[in-house]
Coordinates of C-alpha atoms in Angstrom, one line a residue:
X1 CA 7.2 -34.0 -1.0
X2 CA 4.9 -34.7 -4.4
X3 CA 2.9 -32.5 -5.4
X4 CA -0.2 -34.7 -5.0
X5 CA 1.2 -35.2 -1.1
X6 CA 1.3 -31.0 -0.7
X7 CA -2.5 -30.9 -2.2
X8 CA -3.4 -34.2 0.3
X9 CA -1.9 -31.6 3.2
X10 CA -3.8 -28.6 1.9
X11 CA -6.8 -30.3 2.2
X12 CA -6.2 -32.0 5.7
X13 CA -4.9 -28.7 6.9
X14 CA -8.6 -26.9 5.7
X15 CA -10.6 -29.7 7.4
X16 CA -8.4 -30.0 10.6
X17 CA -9.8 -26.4 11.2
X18 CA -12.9 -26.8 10.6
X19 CA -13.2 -30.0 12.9
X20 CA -11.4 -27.7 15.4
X21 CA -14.4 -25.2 14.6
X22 CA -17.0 -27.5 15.6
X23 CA -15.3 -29.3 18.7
X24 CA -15.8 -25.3 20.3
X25 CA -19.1 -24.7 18.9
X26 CA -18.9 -21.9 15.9
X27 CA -20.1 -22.3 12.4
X28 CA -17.7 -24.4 10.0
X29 CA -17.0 -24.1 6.8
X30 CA -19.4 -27.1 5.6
X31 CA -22.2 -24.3 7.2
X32 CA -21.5 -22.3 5.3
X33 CA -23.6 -21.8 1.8
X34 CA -21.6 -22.1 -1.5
X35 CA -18.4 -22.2 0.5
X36 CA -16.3 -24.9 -1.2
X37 CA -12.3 -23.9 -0.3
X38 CA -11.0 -26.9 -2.9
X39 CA -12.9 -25.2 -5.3
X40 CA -11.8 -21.6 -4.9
X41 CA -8.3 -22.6 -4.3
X42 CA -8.8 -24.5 -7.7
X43 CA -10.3 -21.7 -9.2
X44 CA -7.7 -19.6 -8.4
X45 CA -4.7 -21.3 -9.6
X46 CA -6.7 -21.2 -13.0
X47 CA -6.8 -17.8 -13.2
X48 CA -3.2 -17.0 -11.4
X49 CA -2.6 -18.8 -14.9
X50 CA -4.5 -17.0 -16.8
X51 CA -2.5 -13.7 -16.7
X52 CA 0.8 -13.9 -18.7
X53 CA 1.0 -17.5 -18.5
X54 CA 1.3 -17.4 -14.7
X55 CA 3.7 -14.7 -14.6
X56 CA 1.4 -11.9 -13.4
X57 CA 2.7 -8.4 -14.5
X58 CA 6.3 -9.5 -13.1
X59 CA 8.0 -8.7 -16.1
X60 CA 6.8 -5.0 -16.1
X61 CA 9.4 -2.5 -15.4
X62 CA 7.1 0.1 -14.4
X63 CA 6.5 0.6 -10.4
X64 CA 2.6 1.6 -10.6
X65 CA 2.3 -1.7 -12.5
X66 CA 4.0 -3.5 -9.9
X67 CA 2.3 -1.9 -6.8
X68 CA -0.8 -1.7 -8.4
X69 CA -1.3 -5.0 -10.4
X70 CA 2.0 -7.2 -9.6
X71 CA 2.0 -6.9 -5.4
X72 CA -1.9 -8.0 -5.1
X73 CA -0.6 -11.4 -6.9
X74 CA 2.5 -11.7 -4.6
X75 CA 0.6 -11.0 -1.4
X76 CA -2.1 -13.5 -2.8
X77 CA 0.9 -16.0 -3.1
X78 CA 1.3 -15.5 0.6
X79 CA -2.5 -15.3 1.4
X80 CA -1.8 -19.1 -0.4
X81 CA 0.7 -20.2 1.2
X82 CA -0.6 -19.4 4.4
X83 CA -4.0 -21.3 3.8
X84 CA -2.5 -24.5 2.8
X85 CA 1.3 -24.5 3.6
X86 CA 2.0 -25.8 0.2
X87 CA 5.2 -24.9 -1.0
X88 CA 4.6 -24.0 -4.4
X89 CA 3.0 -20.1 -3.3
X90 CA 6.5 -19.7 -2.3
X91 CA 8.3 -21.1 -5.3
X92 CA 6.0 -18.7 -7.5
X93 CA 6.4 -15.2 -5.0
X94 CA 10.5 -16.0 -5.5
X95 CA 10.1 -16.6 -9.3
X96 CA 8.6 -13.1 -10.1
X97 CA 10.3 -11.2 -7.4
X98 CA 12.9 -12.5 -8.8
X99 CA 12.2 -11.1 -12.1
X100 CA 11.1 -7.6 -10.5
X101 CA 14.8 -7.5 -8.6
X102 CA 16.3 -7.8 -11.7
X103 CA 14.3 -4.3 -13.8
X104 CA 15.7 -2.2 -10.9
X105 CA 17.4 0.2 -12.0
X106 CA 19.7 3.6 -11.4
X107 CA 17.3 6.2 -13.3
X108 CA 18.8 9.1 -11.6
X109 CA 22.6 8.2 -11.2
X110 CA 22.3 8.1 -7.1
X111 CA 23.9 4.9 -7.6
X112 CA 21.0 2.8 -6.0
X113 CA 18.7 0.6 -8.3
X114 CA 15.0 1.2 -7.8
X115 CA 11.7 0.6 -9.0
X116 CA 10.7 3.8 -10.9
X117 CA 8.0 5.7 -13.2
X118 CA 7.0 8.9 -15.0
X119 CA 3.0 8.2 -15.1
X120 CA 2.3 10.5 -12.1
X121 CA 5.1 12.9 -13.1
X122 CA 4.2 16.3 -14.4
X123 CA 5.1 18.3 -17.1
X124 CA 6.2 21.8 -16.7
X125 CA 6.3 25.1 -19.1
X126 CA 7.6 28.8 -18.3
X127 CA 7.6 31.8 -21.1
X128 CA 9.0 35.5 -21.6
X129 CA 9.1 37.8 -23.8
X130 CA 12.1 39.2 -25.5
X131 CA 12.7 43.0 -25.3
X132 CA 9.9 43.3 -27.2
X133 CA 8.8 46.6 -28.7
X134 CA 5.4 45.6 -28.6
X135 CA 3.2 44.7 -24.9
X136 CA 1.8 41.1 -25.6
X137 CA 3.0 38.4 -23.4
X138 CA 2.3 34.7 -23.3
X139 CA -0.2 33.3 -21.0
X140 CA 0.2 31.4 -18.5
X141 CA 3.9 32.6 -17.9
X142 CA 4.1 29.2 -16.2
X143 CA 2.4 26.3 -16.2
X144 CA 2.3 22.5 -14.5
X145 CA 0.3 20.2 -16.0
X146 CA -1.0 17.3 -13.9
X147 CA -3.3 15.7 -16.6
X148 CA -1.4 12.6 -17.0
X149 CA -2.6 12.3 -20.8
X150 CA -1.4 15.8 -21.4
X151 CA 1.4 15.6 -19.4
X152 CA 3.1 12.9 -21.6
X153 CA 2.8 15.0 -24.3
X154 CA 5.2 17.4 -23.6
X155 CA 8.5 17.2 -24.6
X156 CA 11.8 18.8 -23.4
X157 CA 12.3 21.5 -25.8
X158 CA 12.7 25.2 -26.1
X159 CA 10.8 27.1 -28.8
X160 CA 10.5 30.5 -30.2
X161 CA 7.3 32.0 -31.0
X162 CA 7.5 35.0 -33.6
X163 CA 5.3 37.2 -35.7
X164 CA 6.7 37.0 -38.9
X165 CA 4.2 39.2 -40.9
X166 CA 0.8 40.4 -40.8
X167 CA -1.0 37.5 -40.3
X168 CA 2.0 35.1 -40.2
X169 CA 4.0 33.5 -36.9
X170 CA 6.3 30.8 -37.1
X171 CA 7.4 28.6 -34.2
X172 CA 10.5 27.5 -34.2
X173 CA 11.9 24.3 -32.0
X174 CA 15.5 25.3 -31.5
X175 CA 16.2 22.1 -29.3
X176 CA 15.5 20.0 -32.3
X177 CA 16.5 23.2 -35.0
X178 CA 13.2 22.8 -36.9
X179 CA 9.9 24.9 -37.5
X180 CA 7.1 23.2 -36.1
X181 CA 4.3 25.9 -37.6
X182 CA 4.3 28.6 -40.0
X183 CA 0.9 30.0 -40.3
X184 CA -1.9 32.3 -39.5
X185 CA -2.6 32.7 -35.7
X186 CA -5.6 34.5 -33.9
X187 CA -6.3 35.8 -30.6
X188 CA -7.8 33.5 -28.2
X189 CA -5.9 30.3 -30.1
X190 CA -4.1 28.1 -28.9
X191 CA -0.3 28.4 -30.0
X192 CA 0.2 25.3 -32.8
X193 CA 3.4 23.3 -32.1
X194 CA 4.0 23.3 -28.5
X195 CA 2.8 19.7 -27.5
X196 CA 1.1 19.2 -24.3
X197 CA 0.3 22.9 -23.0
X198 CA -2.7 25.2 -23.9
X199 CA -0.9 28.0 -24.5
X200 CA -2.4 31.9 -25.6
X201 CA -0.9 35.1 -26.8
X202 CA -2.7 38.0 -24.7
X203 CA -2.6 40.4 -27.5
X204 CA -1.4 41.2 -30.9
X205 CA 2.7 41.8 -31.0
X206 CA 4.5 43.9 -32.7
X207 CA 5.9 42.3 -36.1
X208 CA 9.1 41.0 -35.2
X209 CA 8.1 40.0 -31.7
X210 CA 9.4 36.8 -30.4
X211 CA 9.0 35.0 -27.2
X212 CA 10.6 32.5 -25.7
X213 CA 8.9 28.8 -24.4
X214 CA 10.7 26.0 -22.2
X215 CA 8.8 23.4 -21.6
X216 CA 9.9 20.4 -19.3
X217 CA 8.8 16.8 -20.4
X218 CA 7.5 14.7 -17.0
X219 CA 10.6 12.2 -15.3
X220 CA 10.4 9.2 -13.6
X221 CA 10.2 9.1 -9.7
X222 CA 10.5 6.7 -7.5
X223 CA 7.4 6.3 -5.2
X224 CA 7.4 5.0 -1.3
X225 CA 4.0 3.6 -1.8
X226 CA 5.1 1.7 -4.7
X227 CA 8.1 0.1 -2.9
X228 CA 5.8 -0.5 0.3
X229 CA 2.7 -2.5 -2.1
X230 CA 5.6 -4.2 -3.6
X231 CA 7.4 -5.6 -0.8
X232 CA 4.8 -6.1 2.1
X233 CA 4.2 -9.8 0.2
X234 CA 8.3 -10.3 0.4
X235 CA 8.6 -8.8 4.0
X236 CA 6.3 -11.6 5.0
X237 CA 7.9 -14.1 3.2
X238 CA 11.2 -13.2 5.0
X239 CA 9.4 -13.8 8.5
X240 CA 7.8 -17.0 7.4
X241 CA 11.4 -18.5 6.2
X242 CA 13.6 -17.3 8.3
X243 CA 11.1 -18.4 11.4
X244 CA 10.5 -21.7 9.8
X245 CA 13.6 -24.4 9.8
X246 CA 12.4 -26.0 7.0
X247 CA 11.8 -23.0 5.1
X248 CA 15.1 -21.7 5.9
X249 CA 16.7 -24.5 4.4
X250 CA 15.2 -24.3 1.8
X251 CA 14.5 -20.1 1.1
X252 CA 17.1 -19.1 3.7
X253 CA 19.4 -17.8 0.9
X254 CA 16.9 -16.0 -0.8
X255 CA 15.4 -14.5 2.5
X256 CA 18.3 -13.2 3.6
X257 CA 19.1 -11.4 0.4
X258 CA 15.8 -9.8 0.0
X259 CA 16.4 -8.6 3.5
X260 CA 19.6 -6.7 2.2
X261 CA 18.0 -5.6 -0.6
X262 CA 15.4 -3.5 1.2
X263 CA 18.1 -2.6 3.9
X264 CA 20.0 -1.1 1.6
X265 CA 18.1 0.1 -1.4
X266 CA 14.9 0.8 0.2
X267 CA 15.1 2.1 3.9
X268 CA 18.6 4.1 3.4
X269 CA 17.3 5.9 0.3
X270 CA 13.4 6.4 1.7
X271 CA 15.5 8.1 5.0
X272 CA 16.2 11.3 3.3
X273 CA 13.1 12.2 3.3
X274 CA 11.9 11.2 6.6
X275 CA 9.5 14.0 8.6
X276 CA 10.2 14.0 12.3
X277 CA 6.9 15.1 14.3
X278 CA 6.0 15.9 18.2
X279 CA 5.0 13.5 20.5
X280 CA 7.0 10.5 18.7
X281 CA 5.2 10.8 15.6
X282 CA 6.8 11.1 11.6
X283 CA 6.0 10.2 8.1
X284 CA 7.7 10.1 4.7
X285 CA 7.2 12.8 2.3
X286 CA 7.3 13.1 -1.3
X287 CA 10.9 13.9 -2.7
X288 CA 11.5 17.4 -3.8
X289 CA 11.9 17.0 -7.6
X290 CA 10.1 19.6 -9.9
X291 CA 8.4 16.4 -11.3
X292 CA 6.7 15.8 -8.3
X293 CA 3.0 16.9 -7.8
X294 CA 3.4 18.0 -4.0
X295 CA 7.5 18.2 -4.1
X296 CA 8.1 17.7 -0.3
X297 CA 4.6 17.3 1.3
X298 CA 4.3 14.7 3.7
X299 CA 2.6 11.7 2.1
X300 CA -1.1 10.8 2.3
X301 CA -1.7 8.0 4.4
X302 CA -2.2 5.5 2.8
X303 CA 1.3 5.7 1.2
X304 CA 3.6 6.0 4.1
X305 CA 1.7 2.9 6.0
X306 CA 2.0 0.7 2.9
X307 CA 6.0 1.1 3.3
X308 CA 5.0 1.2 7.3
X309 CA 3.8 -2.4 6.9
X310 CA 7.0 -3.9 5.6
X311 CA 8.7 -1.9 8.5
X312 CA 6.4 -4.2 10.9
X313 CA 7.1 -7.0 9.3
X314 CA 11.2 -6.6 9.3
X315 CA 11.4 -5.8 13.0
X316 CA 10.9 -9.0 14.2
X317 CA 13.9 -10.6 12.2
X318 CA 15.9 -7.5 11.3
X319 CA 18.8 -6.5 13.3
X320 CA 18.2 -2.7 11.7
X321 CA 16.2 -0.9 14.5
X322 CA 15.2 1.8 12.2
X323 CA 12.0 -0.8 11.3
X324 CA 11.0 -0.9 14.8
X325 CA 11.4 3.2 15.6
X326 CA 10.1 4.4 12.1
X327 CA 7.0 1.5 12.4
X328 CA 5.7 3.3 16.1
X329 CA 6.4 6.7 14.6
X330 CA 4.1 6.1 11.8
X331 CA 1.7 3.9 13.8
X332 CA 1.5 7.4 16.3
X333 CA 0.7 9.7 13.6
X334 CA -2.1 7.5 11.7
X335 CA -3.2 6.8 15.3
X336 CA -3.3 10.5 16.5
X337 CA -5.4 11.3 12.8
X338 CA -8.0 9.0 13.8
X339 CA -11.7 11.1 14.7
X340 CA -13.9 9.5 17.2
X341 CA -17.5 8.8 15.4
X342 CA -20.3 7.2 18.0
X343 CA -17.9 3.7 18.3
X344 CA -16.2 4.0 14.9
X345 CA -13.2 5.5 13.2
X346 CA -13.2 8.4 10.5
X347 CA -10.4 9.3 9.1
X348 CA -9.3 11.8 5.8
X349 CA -7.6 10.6 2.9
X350 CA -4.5 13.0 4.2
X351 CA -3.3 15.4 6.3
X352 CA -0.6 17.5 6.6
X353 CA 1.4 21.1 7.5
X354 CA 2.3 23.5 5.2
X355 CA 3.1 26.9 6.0
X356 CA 3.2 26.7 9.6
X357 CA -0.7 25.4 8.9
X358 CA -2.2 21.9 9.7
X359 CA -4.9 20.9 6.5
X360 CA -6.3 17.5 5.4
X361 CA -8.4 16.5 2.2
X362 CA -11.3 15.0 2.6
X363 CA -12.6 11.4 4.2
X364 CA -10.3 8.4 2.7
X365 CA -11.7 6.2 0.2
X366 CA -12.6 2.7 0.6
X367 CA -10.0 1.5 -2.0
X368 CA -6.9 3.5 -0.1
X369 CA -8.1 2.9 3.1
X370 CA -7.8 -0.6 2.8
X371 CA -3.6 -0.1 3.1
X372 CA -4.5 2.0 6.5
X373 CA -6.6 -0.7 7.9
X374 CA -4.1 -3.7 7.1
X375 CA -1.3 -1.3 8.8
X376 CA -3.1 -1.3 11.8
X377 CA -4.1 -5.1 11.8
X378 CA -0.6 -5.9 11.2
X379 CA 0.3 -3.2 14.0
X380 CA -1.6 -4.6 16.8
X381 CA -0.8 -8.0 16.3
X382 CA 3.1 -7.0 17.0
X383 CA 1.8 -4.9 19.7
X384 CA 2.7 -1.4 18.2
X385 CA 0.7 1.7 19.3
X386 CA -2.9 -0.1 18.0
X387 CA -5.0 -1.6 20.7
X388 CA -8.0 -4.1 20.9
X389 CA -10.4 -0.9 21.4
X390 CA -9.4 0.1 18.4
X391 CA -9.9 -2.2 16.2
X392 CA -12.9 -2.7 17.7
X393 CA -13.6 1.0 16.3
X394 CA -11.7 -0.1 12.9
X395 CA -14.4 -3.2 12.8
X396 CA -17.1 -0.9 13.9
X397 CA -16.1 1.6 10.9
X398 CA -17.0 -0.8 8.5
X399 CA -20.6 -1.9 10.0
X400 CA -21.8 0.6 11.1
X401 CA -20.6 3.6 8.8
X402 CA -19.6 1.3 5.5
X403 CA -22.0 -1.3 5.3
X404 CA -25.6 -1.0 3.9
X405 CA -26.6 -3.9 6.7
X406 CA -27.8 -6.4 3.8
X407 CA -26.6 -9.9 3.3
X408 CA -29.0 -10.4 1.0
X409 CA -28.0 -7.3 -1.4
X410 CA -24.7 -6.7 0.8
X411 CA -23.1 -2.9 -0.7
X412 CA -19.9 -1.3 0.8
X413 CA -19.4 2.9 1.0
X414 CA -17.0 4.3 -0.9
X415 CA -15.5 6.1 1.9
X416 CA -15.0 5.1 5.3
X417 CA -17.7 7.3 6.7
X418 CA -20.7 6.8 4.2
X419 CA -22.7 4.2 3.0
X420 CA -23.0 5.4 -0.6
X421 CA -21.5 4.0 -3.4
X422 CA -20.8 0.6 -4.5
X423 CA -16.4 -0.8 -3.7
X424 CA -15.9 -4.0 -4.8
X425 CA -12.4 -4.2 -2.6
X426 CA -12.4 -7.3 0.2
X427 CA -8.7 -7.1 1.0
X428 CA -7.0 -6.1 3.7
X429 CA -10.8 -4.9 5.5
X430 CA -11.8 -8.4 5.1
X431 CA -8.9 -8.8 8.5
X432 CA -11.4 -7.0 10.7
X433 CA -13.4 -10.1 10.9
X434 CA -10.7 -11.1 14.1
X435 CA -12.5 -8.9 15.9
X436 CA -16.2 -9.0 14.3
X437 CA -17.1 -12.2 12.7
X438 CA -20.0 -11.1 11.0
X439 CA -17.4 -9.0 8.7
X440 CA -16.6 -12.0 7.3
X441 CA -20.0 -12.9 6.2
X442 CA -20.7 -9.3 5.1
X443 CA -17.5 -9.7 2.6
X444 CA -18.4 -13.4 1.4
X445 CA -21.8 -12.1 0.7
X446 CA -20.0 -9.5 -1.7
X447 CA -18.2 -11.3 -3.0
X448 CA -20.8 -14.0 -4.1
X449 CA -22.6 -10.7 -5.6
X450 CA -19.6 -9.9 -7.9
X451 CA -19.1 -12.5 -9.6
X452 CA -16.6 -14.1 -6.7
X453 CA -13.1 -12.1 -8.5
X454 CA -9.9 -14.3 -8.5
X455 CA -7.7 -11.9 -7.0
X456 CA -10.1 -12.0 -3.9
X457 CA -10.4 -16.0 -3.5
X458 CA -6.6 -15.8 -1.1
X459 CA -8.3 -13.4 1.5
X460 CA -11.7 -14.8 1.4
X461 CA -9.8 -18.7 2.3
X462 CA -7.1 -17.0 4.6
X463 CA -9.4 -15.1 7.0
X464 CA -11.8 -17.9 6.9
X465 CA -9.2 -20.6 8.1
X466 CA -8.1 -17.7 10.5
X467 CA -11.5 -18.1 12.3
X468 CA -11.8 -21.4 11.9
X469 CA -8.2 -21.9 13.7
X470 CA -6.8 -21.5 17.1
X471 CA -7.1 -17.9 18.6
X472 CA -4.3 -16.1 17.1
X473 CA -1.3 -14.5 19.7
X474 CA 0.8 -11.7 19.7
X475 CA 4.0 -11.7 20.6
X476 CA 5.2 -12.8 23.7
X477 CA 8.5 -11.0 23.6
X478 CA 7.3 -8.0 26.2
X479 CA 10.8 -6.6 26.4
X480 CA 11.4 -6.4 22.5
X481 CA 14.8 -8.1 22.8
X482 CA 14.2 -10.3 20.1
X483 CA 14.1 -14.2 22.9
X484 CA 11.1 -15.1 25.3
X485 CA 12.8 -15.4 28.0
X486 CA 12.7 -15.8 31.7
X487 CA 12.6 -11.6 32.1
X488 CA 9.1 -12.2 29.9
X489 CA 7.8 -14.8 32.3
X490 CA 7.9 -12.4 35.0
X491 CA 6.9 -9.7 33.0
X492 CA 4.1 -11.7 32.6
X493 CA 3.5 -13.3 35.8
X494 CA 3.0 -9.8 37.3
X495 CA 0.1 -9.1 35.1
X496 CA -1.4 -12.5 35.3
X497 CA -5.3 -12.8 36.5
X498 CA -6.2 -9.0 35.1
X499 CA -8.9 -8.2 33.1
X500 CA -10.1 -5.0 30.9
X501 CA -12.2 -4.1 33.9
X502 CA -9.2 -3.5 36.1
X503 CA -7.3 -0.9 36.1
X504 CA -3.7 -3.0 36.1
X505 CA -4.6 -4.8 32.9
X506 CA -2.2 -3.9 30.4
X507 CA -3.3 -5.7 26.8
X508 CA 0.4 -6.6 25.2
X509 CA 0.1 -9.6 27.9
X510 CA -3.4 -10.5 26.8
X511 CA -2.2 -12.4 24.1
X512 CA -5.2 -13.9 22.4
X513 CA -6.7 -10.6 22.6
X514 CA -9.7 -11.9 24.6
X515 CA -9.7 -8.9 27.1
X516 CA -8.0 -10.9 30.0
X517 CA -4.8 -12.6 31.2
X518 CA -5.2 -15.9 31.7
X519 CA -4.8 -19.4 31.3
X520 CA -4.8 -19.5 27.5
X521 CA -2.7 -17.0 27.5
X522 CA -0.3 -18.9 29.8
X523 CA -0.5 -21.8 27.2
X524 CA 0.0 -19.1 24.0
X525 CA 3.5 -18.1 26.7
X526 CA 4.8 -21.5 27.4
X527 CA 4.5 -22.2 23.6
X528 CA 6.6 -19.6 22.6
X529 CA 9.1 -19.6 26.0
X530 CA 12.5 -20.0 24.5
X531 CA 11.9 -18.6 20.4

């Protein structure tokens, strides 16, 4: 197919669902002020271009680059792709993926490449004194240093601090067998020549005094959060080919290898440090390296359900059942961290158990808690743990807690219980308009006010041809065996004719999500009987 034919499809696709809008009676996208999808999708392939001649940050070997700047370009491609089923979304997600598969590497000899990087990493220092006639000591004894500025600036070294004369210490660096400072020193200074620590002597030593300084540069680590922004993009662009005939013959090959790729280089490695819970509930944690800032706590939550989405994904065409069992255990644990508020969800940032003790940090942030609401979108449409009440609560988060109630002036909280503050973010909230349309005109509104970002043009399109579409369906596998089969029809069948209001309704069966079993549903069942 030309490329002039895949545009002539794009656009037919984006007007077949807005004539589809209007045949039922809901606002299309001509209704819609300023909304122009050839436009924005134009827009946006000018400035996918526009960054590293169309190579995104791709060719950066660092994994907070690549989670933080390189994923939102791949999951945009698939945002794309998506919208207007034009092939070349998928050509460009291969062609820097591609390029990221090949900077993995084995950092710390485990023999399994990975994405990897030291900006989070602390440094570290410990000191003592050496049978010292005199009483002063070094302060702090020991030291981590989280500043990431000041934290690169140590080096792995050990040094020697010694008063020499009167008024005289030298510091020696015997790692490197040089003196670094030979000078005058006063109380309340900081010691010259150790780079990256503040570091004091308490009193005045003895003449002849030394004392002894490791310090511990910071190490790269590799993150789950990093790997999970990184491959949610690839995850669904596994599902897509290898559900799609066409696709597959074309991307099969590719698919299939990215598959093994996280198989064995992601889930294997991330399983060693896997927290059980009660109840069917786990998490990852951080790993225990020195370098780490909380070696071994359980992650926040926005990092284990960005990995949790891939998981989601992978289920439905991996044979590996660890994506399906580690998906609901993660699912359960965000789900059970959930706090009622009037008809809305609050949740904190993090929370964990340490000592014996359950703690959290405070509310999540708008920015993070974009990751936790996509988890649960993409949980309930695969009909793990999430239900339609609550993402009626997620939806109801954002208008009634988030939102300042203004299209004209529209403003978004900064956290998800407040309306203060000013975030700019539209992904992965901007899905809640499935179950609130209006939270699609709250984030168009927005995104008008901010000058309409580039990065944002995917989602605004996607959701928007989401509504515009046919009611979307779960899955009509009931029995998770991977076929819709006959054992599904009656599965099914038995459940046929119930509503919310009845105690026998059971919602994985209601699968346009309309809050009864019925005759679409039927249809959505027939379409997929034999997949």
């Amino acid at each position: 197919m030309s490329t002039g034919t895949k545009r002539r499809v794009g656009s037919a696709f984006v007007a077949a669902i807005g004539l589809l809008a209007l045949l039922e009676g809901r606002e299309t996208t001509a209704q819609i002020a300023g909304f122009d999808p050839e436009a924005l999708a134009k827009q946006f392939v000018g400035f996918d271009v526009s960054l590293n001649a169309g190579k995104g940050y791709s060719e950066n070997p660092s994994s907070a680059t690549l989670a933080w700047g390189e994923s939102y370009y791949l999951n945009a491609y698939v945002k794309m792709y998506r919208t207007t089923r034009n092939t070349r979304w998928l050509n460009k997600l291969v062609d820097h993926f591609d390029r990221m598969v090949a900077n993995m590497s084995d950092h710390d000899g485990d023999g399994v490449p990975g994405w990897h990087t030291d900006r989070y990493s602390v440094s570290r220092m410990r000191a003592e004194s050496l049978h010292n006639r005199g009483t002063a000591a070094v302060t702090p004894l020991e030291a981590t240093v989280t500043n990431i500025q000041q934290a690169h600036e140590a080096i792995d070294a050990e040094f020697i601090v010694e008063r020499v004369a009167s008024n005289r210490y030298v510091v020696r660096d015997l790692t490197r067998g040089k003196v670094v400072y030979d000078g005058p020193y006063s109380l309340g200074q900081s010691i010259p020549g150790i780079p990256g620590f503040e570091l004091r002597l308490d009193r005045i030593p003895e003449i002849g005094d030394r004392f002894r300084v490791e310090t511990w540069a910071v190490r790269p680590l590799e993150y789950a959060v990093h790997e999970g922004m990184i491959l949610y993009p690839i995850a669904q662009f596994i599902e897509l080919t290898l559900s799609d005939g066409t696709l597959k013959a074309r991307y099969g090959d590719k698919a299939r290898a990215y598959l093994g790729l996280i198989e064995e280089r992601v889930l294997r490695k991330q399983e060693r440090h896997w927290v059980q819970m009660a109840s069917g509930m786990g998490a990852y944690r951080f790993t225990e390296s020195t370098a780490e800032r909380f070696p071994n706590r359980i992650l926040p939550h926005n990092q284990y359900l960005a990995l949790g989405r891939v998981y989601l994904v992978l289920k439905d065409v991996s044979d590996e059942p660890l994506f399906e069992e580690r998906a609901a255990q993660m699912a359960a644990f965000f789900r059970n961290s959930l706090k009622e508020t009037g008809d809305a969800y609050t949740w904190a940032y993090w929370d964990w158990v340490e000592a014996g003790r359950p703690d959290q940090s405070g509310t999540e942030d708008t920015s993070h808690g974009h990751i936790d609401v996509e988890f649960a979108v993409e949980a309930y449409r695969r009909g793990v743990v999430f239900t339609r009440g609550d993402m009626l609560r997620f939806a109801r988060t954002l208008t009634d807690q988030m939102w300042n109630g203004s299209l004209s002036n529209p403003k978004i909280g900064s956290r998800v219980d407040r309306q203060d503050g000013d975030a700019t973010i539209i992904r992965g909230w901007i899905e809640l308009c499935r179950w609130d349309p209006r939270i699609w005109d709250i984030f168009w509104a927005l995104f008008d006010r901010i000058g309409r970002p580039g990065l944002e043009i995917p989602h605004i399109l996607h959701t928007r041809a989401v509504l515009d579409g046919p009611p979307e369906v779960r899955s009509a596998d009931f029995n998770g065996d991977r076929q819709v089969d006959f054992q599904d029809f009656i599965a099914f069948a038995r459940h046929f004719g119930s509503t919310s209001d009845t105690g026998s309704f059971d919602e994985r069966y209601d699968l346009d999500g309309d809050g009864s079993v019925g005759f679409a549903d039927f249809i959505a069942f027939a379409a997929a009987f034999g997949a």
